[in-house]
């Protein structure tokens, strides 16, 4: 039991690595996750609109993209983007691995966001489109002003949950060999564990991840519950009014 506690819960090892985890690792983890999530949202929305198109010329490449990036393991995609592109002399971010890390996580996130947006938009009642067209709006105007905003609102919890996954998947970018100042939580803990042969640094990194993901998870659950209760109350109101007549 003493060996177990020493290996995973050595307070000295944790205190040694915590300052670097909080000042460098946490900052870079959030930087990678937030930028990747924002880029993934933009690409995902474009892909969702292509998936909803009636033209196979737009729908087919979007479906191919989504199927590929959802089907590949995240670690393989990050390796192909972060290691493969520079090796092929394709260097949009120069020699800095942080840009490739953001791009790799964003490409993965975009595939999932596309399906989330698609399902949200398709969940909007067809009458909303008909109402917009009856007011003289074009198809694109109706989608932009009426259908898409409602669809996005329906999937806000799912998008927040996707951001939680982006935070966790950012740990895989350690493969790209981030330099000092660019290291995220897992890379810092992994380096310390390799030096000390003690896993307490990894447990400390896990605590930092939990500090971000657990509150967000509860937020998603509360948000989803509130949206479901709101929809239920809207369905009950017409029946209540009829009974009052």
Tab-separated table of C-alpha atoms in Angstrom:
chain	number	residue	atom	x	y	z
A	1	UNK	CA	0.000	0.000	0.000
A	2	UNK	CA	2.861	2.364	0.786
A	3	UNK	CA	4.361	1.715	-2.645
A	4	UNK	CA	0.997	2.500	-4.286
A	5	UNK	CA	0.638	5.784	-2.393
A	6	UNK	CA	4.253	6.742	-3.126
A	7	UNK	CA	3.828	5.985	-6.848
A	8	UNK	CA	0.559	7.842	-7.419
A	9	UNK	CA	0.100	10.301	-4.554
A	10	UNK	CA	3.563	11.563	-3.628
A	11	UNK	CA	2.797	15.073	-2.338
A	12	UNK	CA	6.376	16.217	-2.909
A	13	UNK	CA	6.288	15.222	-6.587
A	14	UNK	CA	2.896	16.864	-7.030
A	15	UNK	CA	4.023	20.135	-5.439
A	16	UNK	CA	7.102	20.061	-7.637
A	17	UNK	CA	5.128	19.901	-10.883
A	18	UNK	CA	1.938	21.832	-9.975
A	19	UNK	CA	3.407	25.347	-10.548
A	20	UNK	CA	4.454	24.454	-14.119
A	21	UNK	CA	1.149	22.686	-14.776
A	22	UNK	CA	-0.863	25.715	-13.698
A	23	UNK	CA	1.268	28.462	-15.266
A	24	UNK	CA	2.294	26.797	-18.533
A	25	UNK	CA	0.313	23.587	-19.034
A	26	UNK	CA	-3.160	24.869	-18.179
A	27	UNK	CA	-2.703	28.005	-20.273
A	28	UNK	CA	-1.531	26.095	-23.350
A	29	UNK	CA	-4.151	23.369	-22.982
A	30	UNK	CA	-6.921	25.990	-22.967
A	31	UNK	CA	-5.243	27.901	-25.803
A	32	UNK	CA	-5.150	24.817	-28.035
A	33	UNK	CA	-8.669	23.672	-27.067
A	34	UNK	CA	-10.351	27.078	-27.453
A	35	UNK	CA	-8.747	27.895	-30.812
A	36	UNK	CA	-9.439	24.379	-32.093
A	37	UNK	CA	-13.059	24.571	-30.917
A	38	UNK	CA	-13.634	27.950	-32.605
A	39	UNK	CA	-12.076	26.803	-35.868
A	40	UNK	CA	-13.982	23.527	-35.617
A	41	UNK	CA	-17.274	25.407	-35.183
A	42	UNK	CA	-16.684	27.485	-38.305
A	43	UNK	CA	-15.634	24.524	-40.461
A	44	UNK	CA	-18.374	22.383	-38.927
A	45	UNK	CA	-21.100	24.884	-39.810
A	46	UNK	CA	-19.886	25.062	-43.423
A	47	UNK	CA	-19.843	21.271	-43.604
A	48	UNK	CA	-23.324	21.048	-42.070
A	49	UNK	CA	-24.756	23.373	-44.704
A	50	UNK	CA	-23.066	21.284	-47.401
A	51	UNK	CA	-24.534	18.095	-45.890
A	52	UNK	CA	-28.005	19.645	-46.011
A	53	UNK	CA	-27.585	20.695	-49.638
A	54	UNK	CA	-29.560	18.918	-52.325
A	55	UNK	CA	-26.557	19.043	-54.635
A	56	UNK	CA	-24.375	15.912	-54.536
A	57	UNK	CA	-21.480	18.139	-55.673
A	58	UNK	CA	-21.569	19.806	-52.232
A	59	UNK	CA	-22.947	16.945	-50.162
A	60	UNK	CA	-20.499	14.214	-51.220
A	61	UNK	CA	-17.191	15.910	-50.215
A	62	UNK	CA	-18.712	17.008	-46.893
A	63	UNK	CA	-19.910	13.460	-46.158
A	64	UNK	CA	-16.495	12.089	-47.143
A	65	UNK	CA	-14.744	14.538	-44.811
A	66	UNK	CA	-17.035	13.746	-41.878
A	67	UNK	CA	-16.751	9.984	-42.347
A	68	UNK	CA	-12.953	10.079	-42.596
A	69	UNK	CA	-12.240	12.331	-39.626
A	70	UNK	CA	-14.826	10.644	-37.429
A	71	UNK	CA	-13.541	7.216	-38.406
A	72	UNK	CA	-9.826	7.807	-37.849
A	73	UNK	CA	-8.355	7.625	-34.325
A	74	UNK	CA	-7.540	11.105	-33.026
A	75	UNK	CA	-3.912	10.165	-32.388
A	76	UNK	CA	-3.505	9.134	-36.052
A	77	UNK	CA	-5.006	12.386	-37.362
A	78	UNK	CA	-2.780	14.464	-35.087
A	79	UNK	CA	0.273	12.514	-36.253
A	80	UNK	CA	-0.635	12.905	-39.932
A	81	UNK	CA	-1.241	16.645	-39.613
A	82	UNK	CA	1.434	17.572	-37.102
A	83	UNK	CA	4.201	15.295	-38.328
A	84	UNK	CA	3.146	14.512	-41.892
A	85	UNK	CA	2.612	18.042	-43.217
A	86	UNK	CA	6.036	19.392	-42.150
A	87	UNK	CA	7.683	16.206	-43.461
A	88	UNK	CA	5.989	16.827	-46.833
A	89	UNK	CA	7.394	20.384	-46.746
A	90	UNK	CA	3.903	21.846	-46.221
A	91	UNK	CA	4.571	24.369	-43.452
A	92	UNK	CA	1.732	26.915	-43.104
A	93	UNK	CA	2.815	27.515	-39.486
A	94	UNK	CA	6.563	27.397	-40.047
A	95	UNK	CA	8.453	25.181	-37.633
A	96	UNK	CA	6.271	25.903	-34.594
A	97	UNK	CA	4.297	22.761	-33.646
A	98	UNK	CA	1.565	24.681	-31.781
A	99	UNK	CA	-0.187	25.739	-35.014
A	100	UNK	CA	-0.267	22.173	-36.309
A	101	UNK	CA	-1.598	21.029	-32.926
A	102	UNK	CA	-4.513	23.474	-33.139
A	103	UNK	CA	-5.224	22.549	-36.762
A	104	UNK	CA	-5.223	18.812	-36.068
A	105	UNK	CA	-7.649	19.041	-33.129
A	106	UNK	CA	-9.825	21.503	-35.096
A	107	UNK	CA	-10.135	19.164	-38.092
A	108	UNK	CA	-11.325	16.375	-35.807
A	109	UNK	CA	-13.711	18.666	-33.942
A	110	UNK	CA	-15.173	20.028	-37.189
A	111	UNK	CA	-16.324	16.576	-38.310
A	112	UNK	CA	-18.303	16.066	-35.104
A	113	UNK	CA	-19.599	19.660	-35.035
A	114	UNK	CA	-20.896	19.194	-38.591
A	115	UNK	CA	-23.100	16.298	-37.503
A	116	UNK	CA	-24.214	18.176	-34.399
A	117	UNK	CA	-25.208	21.242	-36.436
A	118	UNK	CA	-26.901	19.089	-39.086
A	119	UNK	CA	-29.052	17.286	-36.533
A	120	UNK	CA	-29.917	20.561	-34.805
A	121	UNK	CA	-30.995	22.265	-38.012
A	122	UNK	CA	-33.018	19.253	-39.125
A	123	UNK	CA	-34.798	19.219	-35.754
A	124	UNK	CA	-36.368	22.622	-36.503
A	125	UNK	CA	-39.976	22.287	-37.643
A	126	UNK	CA	-40.490	22.552	-41.404
A	127	UNK	CA	-43.125	25.197	-40.748
A	128	UNK	CA	-40.375	27.645	-39.813
A	129	UNK	CA	-38.966	27.494	-43.330
A	130	UNK	CA	-42.422	27.809	-44.854
A	131	UNK	CA	-43.192	30.798	-42.654
A	132	UNK	CA	-39.988	32.560	-43.669
A	133	UNK	CA	-40.598	31.935	-47.367
A	134	UNK	CA	-44.165	33.177	-47.047
A	135	UNK	CA	-42.767	36.475	-45.732
A	136	UNK	CA	-40.790	36.923	-48.929
A	137	UNK	CA	-37.419	35.731	-47.638
A	138	UNK	CA	-35.113	33.718	-49.848
A	139	UNK	CA	-34.024	30.217	-48.830
A	140	UNK	CA	-30.648	31.463	-47.599
A	141	UNK	CA	-32.201	34.362	-45.670
A	142	UNK	CA	-34.656	32.028	-43.965
A	143	UNK	CA	-31.884	29.616	-43.040
A	144	UNK	CA	-29.623	32.383	-41.712
A	145	UNK	CA	-32.229	34.361	-39.771
A	146	UNK	CA	-34.726	31.727	-38.623
A	147	UNK	CA	-33.764	28.063	-39.033
A	148	UNK	CA	-30.050	28.024	-38.197
A	149	UNK	CA	-30.330	30.129	-34.970
A	150	UNK	CA	-33.046	27.794	-33.660
A	151	UNK	CA	-31.066	24.716	-34.664
A	152	UNK	CA	-27.908	25.964	-32.943
A	153	UNK	CA	-29.856	26.705	-29.770
A	154	UNK	CA	-31.111	23.128	-29.725
A	155	UNK	CA	-27.581	21.692	-29.782
A	156	UNK	CA	-25.733	24.087	-27.453
A	157	UNK	CA	-25.266	21.365	-24.784
A	158	UNK	CA	-23.847	18.980	-27.388
A	159	UNK	CA	-21.427	21.663	-28.623
A	160	UNK	CA	-20.272	22.335	-25.075
A	161	UNK	CA	-19.742	18.623	-24.598
A	162	UNK	CA	-17.654	18.614	-27.780
A	163	UNK	CA	-15.461	21.354	-26.264
A	164	UNK	CA	-14.849	19.106	-23.255
A	165	UNK	CA	-13.637	16.407	-25.648
A	166	UNK	CA	-11.380	18.960	-27.381
A	167	UNK	CA	-9.763	19.713	-24.023
A	168	UNK	CA	-9.045	16.031	-23.460
A	169	UNK	CA	-7.867	15.382	-27.022
A	170	UNK	CA	-5.393	18.261	-26.735
A	171	UNK	CA	-3.316	15.912	-24.563
A	172	UNK	CA	-2.420	13.927	-27.694
A	173	UNK	CA	-0.460	16.802	-29.244
A	174	UNK	CA	2.504	15.869	-27.048
A	175	UNK	CA	3.481	13.704	-30.041
A	176	UNK	CA	4.442	16.844	-31.959
A	177	UNK	CA	7.315	17.679	-29.622
A	178	UNK	CA	6.148	20.967	-28.145
A	179	UNK	CA	8.939	23.194	-26.872
A	180	UNK	CA	9.262	24.751	-23.424
A	181	UNK	CA	6.601	27.440	-23.155
A	182	UNK	CA	4.278	25.547	-25.525
A	183	UNK	CA	3.835	22.355	-23.495
A	184	UNK	CA	0.324	21.368	-22.444
A	185	UNK	CA	-0.663	19.545	-19.255
A	186	UNK	CA	0.030	15.980	-20.285
A	187	UNK	CA	3.401	16.722	-21.887
A	188	UNK	CA	4.675	18.435	-18.737
A	189	UNK	CA	3.471	15.581	-16.514
A	190	UNK	CA	4.863	12.965	-18.908
A	191	UNK	CA	8.302	14.596	-18.887
A	192	UNK	CA	8.326	14.782	-15.091
A	193	UNK	CA	7.231	11.149	-14.829
A	194	UNK	CA	10.055	10.104	-17.173
A	195	UNK	CA	12.576	11.909	-14.977
A	196	UNK	CA	11.339	10.721	-11.573
A	197	UNK	CA	9.830	7.322	-12.537
A	198	UNK	CA	6.891	8.389	-10.376
A	199	UNK	CA	3.314	8.726	-11.650
A	200	UNK	CA	2.281	11.410	-9.171
A	201	UNK	CA	2.914	14.068	-11.841
A	202	UNK	CA	0.380	12.352	-14.106
A	203	UNK	CA	-2.154	12.318	-11.266
A	204	UNK	CA	-1.506	16.044	-10.767
A	205	UNK	CA	-2.185	16.628	-14.479
A	206	UNK	CA	-5.370	14.569	-14.130
A	207	UNK	CA	-6.511	16.851	-11.308
A	208	UNK	CA	-5.971	19.873	-13.567
A	209	UNK	CA	-8.032	18.262	-16.340
A	210	UNK	CA	-10.811	17.460	-13.855
A	211	UNK	CA	-10.830	21.077	-12.680
A	212	UNK	CA	-11.875	22.043	-16.215
A	213	UNK	CA	-13.992	19.133	-17.401
A	214	UNK	CA	-16.113	18.316	-14.328
A	215	UNK	CA	-17.661	21.827	-13.936
A	216	UNK	CA	-18.275	21.951	-17.688
A	217	UNK	CA	-19.941	18.526	-17.559
A	218	UNK	CA	-22.342	19.672	-14.841
A	219	UNK	CA	-23.002	22.846	-16.844
A	220	UNK	CA	-23.886	20.775	-19.916
A	221	UNK	CA	-26.227	18.549	-17.899
A	222	UNK	CA	-27.982	21.539	-16.302
A	223	UNK	CA	-28.231	23.323	-19.645
A	224	UNK	CA	-29.660	20.267	-21.383
A	225	UNK	CA	-32.170	19.713	-18.562
A	226	UNK	CA	-33.289	23.339	-18.756
A	227	UNK	CA	-33.780	23.167	-22.522
A	228	UNK	CA	-35.779	19.939	-22.255
A	229	UNK	CA	-37.994	21.378	-19.517
A	230	UNK	CA	-38.522	24.504	-21.621
A	231	UNK	CA	-39.623	22.443	-24.613
A	232	UNK	CA	-41.942	20.392	-22.407
A	233	UNK	CA	-43.585	23.511	-20.969
A	234	UNK	CA	-44.130	24.904	-24.476
A	235	UNK	CA	-45.914	21.699	-25.472
A	236	UNK	CA	-48.140	21.815	-22.401
A	237	UNK	CA	-49.241	25.449	-22.775
A	238	UNK	CA	-51.630	24.984	-25.714
A	239	UNK	CA	-53.375	22.094	-23.961
A	240	UNK	CA	-53.684	24.160	-20.765
A	241	UNK	CA	-55.254	27.045	-22.639
A	242	UNK	CA	-57.760	24.769	-24.334
A	243	UNK	CA	-58.817	23.333	-20.984
A	244	UNK	CA	-59.356	26.818	-19.628
A	245	UNK	CA	-61.763	27.737	-22.415
